[in-house]
Amino acid sequence: MFSRRTTTKVVATLGGIAIAALALAGCSSSGGNSNGPVTISLLAAGNDPASTKFANDLSTAFHKANPKITVKVETRPTGTDGDNLIKTRLSTGEMNDVFLYNSGSLFQALHPDTQLQPLTDESWVKDITSDFKKTVSTDKGTYGAPTGTTFDGGIMYNKKVYEKLGLSVPKTWSEFISNSEKIKAAGIVPVIQSYGDTWTSQLFVLGDFANVNAADSKWADDYTANKSNAKYSKEPALAGFTHTQEVFDKGLMNKDYASLTNVNALKMLATGQGAQYPMITTVISNVLQSNPDQINDIGYFAMPTDSGEPHATVWEPGGAYVPKTTTGDKLAAAKKLVAFINSPTGCDIQNSAGTPAGPFAISTCKVPSNAPALVQDELKYQDDKKTGLALEFLSPIKGPNLEKILIQVGSGISTAQQGAALYDQDVKAQAQQLGIKGW
């Protein structure tokens, strides 16, 4: 699992990027219309400048399209403080009429069936991707609309290096290693690693989960239930650990892997000093700042797999939700606001909020023509239905020491098998702390 909070540290604009589109602005299937003025409140996704600007711009544009509805914006802290604020307000009946929050396991922790208004029958639900729908739904209904871009985990690569060396995007792991050896022979760093920012050590494992899920669609459920087949010390999940070890053992990494930072790793990639970087695509906005002229030299491919059928691991955006306590005219207005987020006007606001790092989670909105080139690479996996959710959207369990364990594996201190076994123990301790049944 790879927390979206980490990506917020990487790209401050992420929380403010909102995405979607519908054919008619401000329209939804919500029942009832208010005949008189209504005031509702919107709780932003955070208190950073981008999140605040998006919420305020949305409020202003919505009021212009719906003059009888006024939206008051409130910001909130992120991280644990934000989680606690949202849970407290929901439990005490004091939640804002619309609030922006995470999807996936954090959404499930809100007890949506008892605390949120179902949005299952809203007209825009048919347009959201099946992956996103899973992250904001229970067996009883769908509760959220997308409010951010997707992004993928896998390999970001320098297209010019590949072109110069006559390389093709690899589908199998052996092809990836073969490409890497040819890149090394050309005097270019084949695989960039940046353990100076410890979170970046996790991508060979976390970015491979769509392949794990493709090999065993029940793996996440079995993992959460502590079944013996779903362990990182066993295939198919072991592959991410063995790949981390192999690129070190074969000398395919940059010499300064222990101290290199993510920002400087991206500069290496953009300038062609390094050719491949296991990473999440949300960091592309950093390249826009550091190397804008090279941003379209960077592409993306899903983590290669032994099967030769790689799937892109997708991190879904957050959602817009309505609490059960919002009723009557306020509920009708709140549903209109949620639909407006997914309207052409709302989409324009969202596109202006930051650099798209992946495809939209709703079919009626398209990335702008000036979006980074790698977004089109990601979109192909989505169009080909070769995607899968990151584990954090399917299970609440993640051991806190994964990045440290993978640094040991990726530095030759531990073997892949040792690291995976150690992480299985880390997962067990975390699951017991969370009080999950079966552990």
XYZ file of C-alpha atoms in Angstrom:
439
model
C 0.000 0.000 0.000
C 1.234 3.469 -0.846
C -0.429 6.295 1.065
C -1.792 9.248 -0.858
C -0.433 11.362 1.997
C 3.066 10.584 0.773
C 2.129 11.867 -2.653
C 0.872 15.061 -1.059
C 4.364 15.590 0.290
C 5.729 14.921 -3.183
C 3.304 17.139 -5.057
C 1.484 19.768 -3.089
C -1.059 20.251 -5.837
C -2.347 16.690 -5.734
C -5.049 17.317 -3.170
C -6.394 20.151 -5.256
C -6.548 18.410 -8.595
C -10.145 17.443 -9.339
C -11.358 15.672 -12.417
C -14.490 14.619 -14.224
C -17.123 15.697 -16.691
C -20.746 15.372 -17.645
C -22.697 16.538 -20.652
C -24.744 19.056 -18.670
C -23.273 21.287 -15.988
C -24.966 21.189 -12.629
C -27.393 18.386 -13.529
C -27.986 15.240 -11.504
C -30.675 12.714 -10.831
C -31.173 13.910 -7.275
C -34.761 14.244 -6.271
C -36.267 17.593 -5.411
C -35.368 21.175 -6.154
C -35.261 24.107 -3.803
C -37.527 26.997 -4.763
C -35.842 29.425 -2.419
C -32.261 30.355 -1.517
C -30.198 27.585 0.060
C -26.788 27.746 1.722
C -24.621 24.640 1.989
C -21.079 24.087 3.201
C -18.144 22.394 1.471
C -15.209 20.910 3.375
C -12.080 21.103 1.211
C -9.579 18.276 0.761
C -7.010 20.111 2.890
C -5.706 23.538 3.814
C -2.865 23.785 1.299
C -3.096 26.536 -1.332
C -4.136 24.241 -4.173
C -6.923 22.531 -2.210
C -8.176 25.876 -0.955
C -8.128 27.456 -4.405
C -9.951 24.541 -5.987
C -12.725 24.603 -3.372
C -13.152 28.385 -3.648
C -13.130 28.350 -7.457
C -15.661 25.532 -7.436
C -17.907 27.429 -5.022
C -17.797 30.582 -7.128
C -18.502 28.832 -10.423
C -21.285 26.727 -8.934
C -23.025 29.772 -7.473
C -22.812 31.503 -10.855
C -24.534 28.507 -12.469
C -26.985 28.106 -9.566
C -27.647 31.621 -8.173
C -30.049 30.387 -5.510
C -27.437 28.130 -3.930
C -24.558 29.570 -1.913
C -21.593 27.363 -0.988
C -19.501 28.256 2.032
C -16.010 26.758 1.941
C -14.151 25.455 4.972
C -10.620 24.046 4.928
C -9.207 21.329 7.160
C -5.877 19.814 8.142
C -4.557 16.771 6.298
C -3.110 13.573 7.722
C -4.276 12.068 10.998
C -5.705 15.357 12.253
C -7.893 15.584 9.165
C -8.990 11.959 9.512
C -9.988 12.535 13.121
C -11.873 15.729 12.310
C -13.944 14.001 9.628
C -14.717 10.977 11.787
C -15.703 13.199 14.706
C -18.001 15.383 12.645
C -19.704 12.381 11.090
C -20.238 10.695 14.440
C -21.606 13.870 16.072
C -23.822 14.858 13.147
C -21.882 18.059 12.476
C -20.368 17.252 9.085
C -20.430 19.766 6.237
C -23.026 19.186 3.509
C -20.347 18.059 1.036
C -16.841 16.967 1.977
C -13.794 15.916 -0.035
C -11.845 12.949 1.297
C -9.897 9.814 0.384
C -11.321 6.808 -1.367
C -10.395 3.198 -0.621
C -9.685 1.896 2.861
C -9.973 5.315 4.516
C -13.401 5.744 2.916
C -14.450 2.334 4.233
C -13.392 3.394 7.732
C -16.116 6.084 7.639
C -18.868 3.410 7.849
C -20.493 4.745 4.681
C -23.661 2.633 4.857
C -24.705 4.328 8.078
C -23.061 7.754 7.809
C -23.198 8.775 4.116
C -25.956 9.482 1.625
C -25.989 6.944 -1.225
C -25.372 8.467 -4.649
C -25.978 5.245 -6.566
C -28.778 6.656 -8.706
C -27.010 9.854 -9.739
C -26.631 10.182 -13.508
C -22.828 10.512 -13.441
C -22.282 7.134 -11.730
C -22.490 5.298 -15.059
C -19.514 7.310 -16.317
C -17.002 6.531 -13.575
C -14.441 3.795 -14.129
C -15.037 0.405 -12.582
C -11.801 0.719 -10.608
C -12.861 4.002 -9.036
C -16.363 2.751 -8.324
C -14.897 -0.064 -6.234
C -13.092 2.461 -4.030
C -16.222 4.468 -3.095
C -18.786 1.682 -2.885
C -20.064 -1.025 -0.563
C -22.452 -3.873 -1.254
C -25.262 -1.430 -0.503
C -24.375 1.444 -2.803
C -22.005 4.006 -4.303
C -21.213 7.043 -2.186
C -18.621 9.250 -3.900
C -17.729 11.112 -7.083
C -14.103 11.463 -8.237
C -12.265 14.629 -7.206
C -8.747 14.022 -8.411
C -6.689 12.434 -11.139
C -5.610 8.850 -11.054
C -1.913 8.088 -11.135
C -0.013 4.901 -11.816
C 2.911 3.076 -10.306
C 5.418 1.352 -12.546
C 8.427 2.477 -14.563
C 8.944 6.024 -15.782
C 11.475 6.002 -18.601
C 13.366 8.324 -20.937
C 11.901 7.894 -24.401
C 14.870 9.461 -26.156
C 17.277 6.961 -24.587
C 15.034 4.116 -25.653
C 14.810 5.494 -29.181
C 18.547 6.075 -29.443
C 19.319 2.518 -28.352
C 16.532 0.952 -30.406
C 14.736 -0.451 -27.371
C 11.085 -1.447 -27.098
C 8.908 -1.136 -24.017
C 9.372 -4.412 -22.131
C 6.473 -6.631 -21.175
C 8.405 -9.388 -19.413
C 10.895 -8.980 -16.588
C 13.613 -10.666 -18.637
C 13.070 -8.055 -21.376
C 13.404 -5.319 -18.760
C 16.723 -6.755 -17.570
C 17.929 -7.136 -21.169
C 17.070 -3.488 -21.888
C 18.819 -2.443 -18.688
C 22.029 -4.247 -19.611
C 22.050 -2.567 -23.049
C 21.520 0.808 -21.384
C 24.392 0.132 -19.001
C 26.646 -0.813 -21.910
C 25.880 2.590 -23.459
C 27.211 4.350 -20.348
C 23.782 5.394 -19.025
C 22.364 4.494 -15.607
C 19.784 1.765 -16.324
C 17.709 1.880 -13.124
C 17.556 4.974 -10.946
C 17.007 4.461 -7.228
C 16.671 7.308 -4.725
C 16.858 5.931 -1.213
C 17.703 9.418 0.056
C 13.908 9.723 0.078
C 13.125 6.424 1.751
C 9.538 6.121 0.493
C 10.803 5.719 -3.086
C 12.282 2.286 -2.276
C 8.812 0.699 -2.356
C 7.874 0.936 -6.014
C 9.091 -2.436 -7.295
C 6.711 -3.956 -4.741
C 3.788 -1.515 -4.599
C 3.830 -0.800 -8.332
C 3.621 -4.530 -9.034
C 0.372 -5.179 -7.197
C -1.836 -5.041 -10.284
C 0.208 -7.974 -11.577
C -0.266 -9.814 -8.282
C -3.996 -9.218 -8.520
C -4.051 -10.346 -12.158
C -2.381 -13.610 -11.121
C -4.706 -14.116 -8.143
C -7.821 -11.954 -7.954
C -8.521 -13.092 -4.372
C -5.048 -12.252 -3.093
C -6.015 -8.987 -1.337
C -8.959 -10.614 0.468
C -6.845 -13.600 1.470
C -4.063 -11.265 2.629
C -6.483 -9.323 4.805
C -7.855 -12.596 6.205
C -4.333 -13.875 7.015
C -4.532 -16.879 4.703
C -1.252 -18.686 4.225
C -1.190 -18.390 0.428
C -1.291 -14.581 0.479
C 2.108 -13.703 1.916
C 4.903 -11.582 0.498
C 7.332 -14.425 1.073
C 5.438 -16.435 -1.555
C 4.735 -15.864 -5.217
C 3.208 -13.916 -6.837
C 3.857 -11.125 -4.301
C 7.483 -12.142 -3.761
C 8.352 -10.900 -7.255
C 8.630 -7.270 -6.178
C 11.253 -8.209 -3.580
C 13.236 -10.386 -5.988
C 13.220 -7.613 -8.602
C 14.482 -5.127 -6.017
C 17.364 -7.492 -5.215
C 18.153 -8.329 -8.838
C 18.758 -4.770 -10.043
C 21.236 -4.344 -7.185
C 22.952 -7.682 -7.674
C 23.474 -7.010 -11.391
C 24.892 -3.525 -10.834
C 22.104 -1.791 -12.720
C 21.591 1.076 -10.246
C 23.193 4.488 -9.896
C 26.193 4.518 -7.542
C 24.666 7.173 -5.296
C 21.409 5.258 -4.773
C 21.721 5.549 -0.987
C 21.684 9.351 -0.953
C 19.986 10.414 -4.186
C 16.698 12.252 -3.648
C 13.528 11.947 -5.673
C 13.870 15.457 -7.106
C 17.404 14.802 -8.340
C 16.446 11.353 -9.607
C 13.789 12.971 -11.772
C 16.381 15.405 -13.131
C 18.575 12.433 -14.057
C 15.667 10.818 -15.839
C 14.623 13.985 -17.675
C 18.130 14.696 -18.953
C 18.847 11.097 -19.984
C 21.570 10.495 -17.399
C 19.346 7.657 -16.219
C 16.887 5.715 -18.330
C 14.361 4.018 -16.032
C 12.915 4.940 -12.643
C 10.445 2.806 -10.663
C 8.049 5.512 -9.522
C 4.514 6.854 -9.241
C 3.540 9.169 -12.061
C 2.207 11.929 -9.801
C 5.792 13.214 -9.494
C 5.693 14.364 -13.127
C 4.697 17.837 -11.918
C 8.136 18.094 -10.293
C 9.657 17.625 -13.758
C 7.475 20.457 -15.014
C 9.201 22.666 -12.456
C 12.779 21.425 -12.870
C 12.984 20.386 -16.533
C 9.940 21.706 -18.419
C 11.572 21.301 -21.827
C 12.100 17.585 -21.207
C 8.728 16.714 -19.655
C 7.476 14.984 -22.804
C 10.668 12.944 -23.087
C 9.418 10.886 -20.149
C 7.075 7.956 -20.700
C 5.512 5.259 -18.561
C 5.104 1.508 -18.697
C 3.576 -0.932 -16.258
C 5.836 -3.108 -14.140
C 6.995 -5.988 -16.374
C 5.961 -9.442 -15.273
C 6.978 -13.020 -16.012
C 3.624 -13.623 -17.712
C 4.253 -10.961 -20.354
C 0.840 -9.415 -19.601
C 1.696 -6.412 -17.414
C -1.043 -4.451 -15.687
C -0.725 -0.851 -14.528
C -1.184 -0.365 -10.789
C -3.564 2.536 -10.263
C -3.975 4.900 -7.341
C -7.474 6.340 -7.499
C -8.425 9.917 -6.642
C -10.346 10.976 -3.579
C -14.077 11.483 -3.578
C -16.820 14.010 -2.899
C -19.291 12.734 -0.310
C -22.572 13.810 1.306
C -23.296 12.893 4.951
C -26.573 11.344 6.104
C -27.269 14.485 8.129
C -27.727 16.529 4.952
C -31.415 16.277 4.027
C -34.216 18.096 2.233
C -33.337 21.142 0.154
C -29.755 21.008 1.352
C -29.449 17.420 0.112
C -30.761 18.395 -3.320
C -28.282 21.292 -3.440
C -25.428 19.082 -2.218
C -26.113 16.519 -4.946
C -26.094 19.309 -7.514
C -22.691 20.437 -6.249
C -21.292 16.896 -6.432
C -22.561 16.610 -10.017
C -21.106 20.020 -10.851
C -17.649 18.786 -9.858
C -18.072 16.316 -12.716
C -19.381 18.864 -15.222
C -17.478 20.523 -18.083
C -17.081 23.682 -15.995
C -15.943 21.706 -12.981
C -13.514 19.784 -15.127
C -12.010 23.016 -16.436
C -11.509 24.206 -12.860
C -9.896 20.918 -11.947
C -7.576 20.916 -14.951
C -6.404 24.400 -14.031
C -5.595 23.290 -10.492
C -2.511 21.249 -11.367
C -0.658 18.984 -13.760
C -2.595 15.801 -14.633
C -0.572 12.770 -13.567
C -2.835 10.178 -15.116
C -6.172 9.579 -16.821
C -9.464 10.752 -15.382
C -11.611 8.426 -13.323
C -14.687 9.435 -15.280
C -15.113 8.834 -18.996
C -16.688 12.147 -19.967
C -13.647 14.242 -19.089
C -10.435 14.179 -21.114
C -6.945 15.257 -20.209
C -5.954 18.574 -21.808
C -3.861 18.547 -24.954
C -0.871 19.919 -23.039
C -0.896 17.110 -20.457
C 2.447 15.314 -20.006
C 3.076 12.618 -22.616
C 3.155 9.820 -20.060
C -0.550 10.370 -19.352
C -1.314 8.962 -22.792
C 0.855 5.938 -21.970
C -1.200 5.379 -18.824
C -4.469 5.881 -20.680
C -3.634 3.018 -23.038
C -3.577 0.566 -20.125
C -6.936 1.916 -18.985
C -8.419 1.634 -22.475
C -7.062 -1.910 -22.820
C -8.466 -2.804 -19.373
C -4.983 -3.738 -18.215
C -5.157 -1.982 -14.851
C -5.613 -2.947 -11.233
C -6.025 -1.070 -7.990
C -3.144 -0.472 -5.618
C -3.383 -2.685 -2.532
C -4.307 0.208 -0.252
C -7.695 0.394 -1.973
C -8.376 -3.285 -1.320
C -6.969 -3.856 2.153
C -6.438 -1.694 5.262
C -3.206 -3.472 6.199
C 0.244 -2.137 5.481
C 3.294 -2.776 7.617
C 4.972 0.525 8.550
C 8.513 -0.684 7.831
C 8.259 -1.651 4.162
C 10.439 1.170 2.896
C 13.217 0.360 5.373
C 13.060 -3.346 4.579
C 13.259 -2.695 0.844
C 16.238 -0.383 1.271
C 18.016 -3.305 2.945
C 17.061 -5.624 0.080
C 17.935 -3.008 -2.529
C 21.317 -2.368 -0.905
C 22.406 -5.992 -0.677
C 22.039 -6.144 3.104
C 19.176 -8.657 3.037
C 18.031 -11.140 0.429
C 14.624 -10.825 -1.187
C 13.371 -13.857 0.729
C 14.626 -12.486 4.038
C 13.096 -9.096 3.379
C 9.752 -10.541 2.351
C 9.607 -12.759 5.438
C 10.450 -9.785 7.628
C 7.710 -7.755 5.978
C 5.190 -10.545 6.572
C 5.975 -10.185 10.284
C 5.637 -6.402 10.010
C 2.207 -6.862 8.412
C 1.148 -9.256 11.167
C 2.049 -6.777 13.896
C 0.129 -4.016 12.145
C -2.942 -6.187 11.571
C -2.981 -7.154 15.243
C -2.673 -3.502 16.221
C -5.655 -2.694 13.986
C -7.652 -5.505 15.560
C -8.382 -7.251 12.267
C -10.016 -10.675 12.598
C -7.901 -13.729 11.884
C -4.568 -12.319 13.045
